[in-house]
């Protein structure tokens, strides 16, 4: 399950002069903002957006009791489907 996350994870060295954004357009062309729940386009766990820097979306989620964090390019994530239908 974690392998697909590692494949999509974008490893980069953040430059300190890179701007922090409040929102960014994701793969679905919908604005993604801090606090939104997203998923990778390929599926996987629902993740909370905790920071946006440039085109990078920083996310956090729980795998059992463990808090996981990862960074993805904005084009790799979409708003999570709402299960309340």
PDB file of C-alpha atoms in Angstrom, residues 5-85:
ATOM      1  CA  UNK A   5       2.766   6.591  -2.341  1.00  0.00           C
ATOM      2  CA  UNK A   6       6.522   6.370  -2.569  1.00  0.00           C
ATOM      3  CA  UNK A   7       6.330   6.229  -6.372  1.00  0.00           C
ATOM      4  CA  UNK A   8       4.223   9.389  -6.477  1.00  0.00           C
ATOM      5  CA  UNK A   9       6.215  11.226  -3.824  1.00  0.00           C
ATOM      6  CA  UNK A  10       8.186  14.098  -5.209  1.00  0.00           C
ATOM      7  CA  UNK A  11      11.474  14.543  -3.412  1.00  0.00           C
ATOM      8  CA  UNK A  12      12.865  18.004  -3.610  1.00  0.00           C
ATOM      9  CA  UNK A  13      14.899  20.440  -1.592  1.00  0.00           C
ATOM     10  CA  UNK A  14      12.683  23.354  -0.645  1.00  0.00           C
ATOM     11  CA  UNK A  15      14.206  26.717  -1.277  1.00  0.00           C
ATOM     12  CA  UNK A  16      13.572  29.135   1.584  1.00  0.00           C
ATOM     13  CA  UNK A  17      12.555  31.857  -0.854  1.00  0.00           C
ATOM     14  CA  UNK A  18       9.807  29.656  -2.329  1.00  0.00           C
ATOM     15  CA  UNK A  19       6.430  31.277  -1.595  1.00  0.00           C
ATOM     16  CA  UNK A  20       3.876  29.630   0.670  1.00  0.00           C
ATOM     17  CA  UNK A  21       0.432  29.632  -0.949  1.00  0.00           C
ATOM     18  CA  UNK A  22      -3.068  29.498   0.470  1.00  0.00           C
ATOM     19  CA  UNK A  23      -4.358  27.502  -2.507  1.00  0.00           C
ATOM     20  CA  UNK A  24      -3.297  25.923  -5.790  1.00  0.00           C
ATOM     21  CA  UNK A  25      -5.138  24.334  -8.714  1.00  0.00           C
ATOM     22  CA  UNK A  26      -4.818  20.550  -8.608  1.00  0.00           C
ATOM     23  CA  UNK A  27      -5.120  17.859 -11.269  1.00  0.00           C
ATOM     24  CA  UNK A  28      -8.900  18.237 -11.390  1.00  0.00           C
ATOM     25  CA  UNK A  29      -8.426  21.984 -12.068  1.00  0.00           C
ATOM     26  CA  UNK A  30     -10.274  22.678  -8.809  1.00  0.00           C
ATOM     27  CA  UNK A  31      -8.560  24.892  -6.251  1.00  0.00           C
ATOM     28  CA  UNK A  32      -6.980  22.949  -3.395  1.00  0.00           C
ATOM     29  CA  UNK A  33      -6.398  24.832  -0.154  1.00  0.00           C
ATOM     30  CA  UNK A  34      -4.965  24.168   3.290  1.00  0.00           C
ATOM     31  CA  UNK A  35      -7.360  21.993   5.287  1.00  0.00           C
ATOM     32  CA  UNK A  36      -8.851  20.251   2.227  1.00  0.00           C
ATOM     33  CA  UNK A  37      -9.025  16.457   2.049  1.00  0.00           C
ATOM     34  CA  UNK A  38      -7.282  15.059  -1.043  1.00  0.00           C
ATOM     35  CA  UNK A  39      -6.216  11.749  -2.555  1.00  0.00           C
ATOM     36  CA  UNK A  40      -3.689  10.788  -5.169  1.00  0.00           C
ATOM     37  CA  UNK A  41      -5.165  10.469  -8.644  1.00  0.00           C
ATOM     38  CA  UNK A  42      -4.152   6.808  -8.464  1.00  0.00           C
ATOM     39  CA  UNK A  43      -6.069   6.309  -5.191  1.00  0.00           C
ATOM     40  CA  UNK A  44      -4.810   5.667  -1.686  1.00  0.00           C
ATOM     41  CA  UNK A  45      -5.575   7.164   1.708  1.00  0.00           C
ATOM     42  CA  UNK A  46      -7.427  10.413   2.219  1.00  0.00           C
ATOM     43  CA  UNK A  47      -4.946  13.093   3.262  1.00  0.00           C
ATOM     44  CA  UNK A  48      -5.279  16.556   4.789  1.00  0.00           C
ATOM     45  CA  UNK A  49      -3.480  19.438   3.058  1.00  0.00           C
ATOM     46  CA  UNK A  50      -1.253  21.069   5.694  1.00  0.00           C
ATOM     47  CA  UNK A  51       0.876  23.400   3.548  1.00  0.00           C
ATOM     48  CA  UNK A  52       1.253  24.532  -0.051  1.00  0.00           C
ATOM     49  CA  UNK A  53       4.589  25.784  -1.416  1.00  0.00           C
ATOM     50  CA  UNK A  54       4.741  26.658  -5.083  1.00  0.00           C
ATOM     51  CA  UNK A  55       3.346  23.643  -6.971  1.00  0.00           C
ATOM     52  CA  UNK A  56       3.905  21.297  -4.015  1.00  0.00           C
ATOM     53  CA  UNK A  57       1.059  20.109  -1.780  1.00  0.00           C
ATOM     54  CA  UNK A  58       2.186  18.952   1.684  1.00  0.00           C
ATOM     55  CA  UNK A  59      -0.154  16.364   3.203  1.00  0.00           C
ATOM     56  CA  UNK A  60      -0.710  14.464   6.439  1.00  0.00           C
ATOM     57  CA  UNK A  61      -2.776  11.355   7.250  1.00  0.00           C
ATOM     58  CA  UNK A  62      -2.967   8.557   9.805  1.00  0.00           C
ATOM     59  CA  UNK A  63      -1.934   4.970   9.053  1.00  0.00           C
ATOM     60  CA  UNK A  64      -3.376   3.313  12.138  1.00  0.00           C
ATOM     61  CA  UNK A  65      -1.894   5.266  15.059  1.00  0.00           C
ATOM     62  CA  UNK A  66       1.040   6.639  13.049  1.00  0.00           C
ATOM     63  CA  UNK A  67       0.920  10.126  11.555  1.00  0.00           C
ATOM     64  CA  UNK A  68       2.367  10.093   8.040  1.00  0.00           C
ATOM     65  CA  UNK A  69       3.402  13.113   5.968  1.00  0.00           C
ATOM     66  CA  UNK A  70       4.338  13.453   2.308  1.00  0.00           C
ATOM     67  CA  UNK A  71       4.710  16.049  -0.441  1.00  0.00           C
ATOM     68  CA  UNK A  72       3.187  15.730  -3.903  1.00  0.00           C
ATOM     69  CA  UNK A  73       3.111  17.854  -7.037  1.00  0.00           C
ATOM     70  CA  UNK A  74      -0.267  19.574  -7.342  1.00  0.00           C
ATOM     71  CA  UNK A  75      -1.060  17.562 -10.488  1.00  0.00           C
ATOM     72  CA  UNK A  76      -0.805  14.274  -8.543  1.00  0.00           C
ATOM     73  CA  UNK A  77      -3.711  15.030  -6.169  1.00  0.00           C
ATOM     74  CA  UNK A  78      -7.457  15.544  -6.502  1.00  0.00           C
ATOM     75  CA  UNK A  79     -10.140  16.470  -3.965  1.00  0.00           C
ATOM     76  CA  UNK A  80     -11.234  13.307  -2.129  1.00  0.00           C
ATOM     77  CA  UNK A  81     -14.641  11.872  -2.947  1.00  0.00           C
ATOM     78  CA  UNK A  82     -17.251  12.666  -0.316  1.00  0.00           C
ATOM     79  CA  UNK A  83     -18.620   9.370   1.014  1.00  0.00           C
ATOM     80  CA  UNK A  84     -21.789  11.009   2.379  1.00  0.00           C
ATOM     81  CA  UNK A  85     -24.126  10.437  -0.559  1.00  0.00           C
TER      82      UNK A  85
END
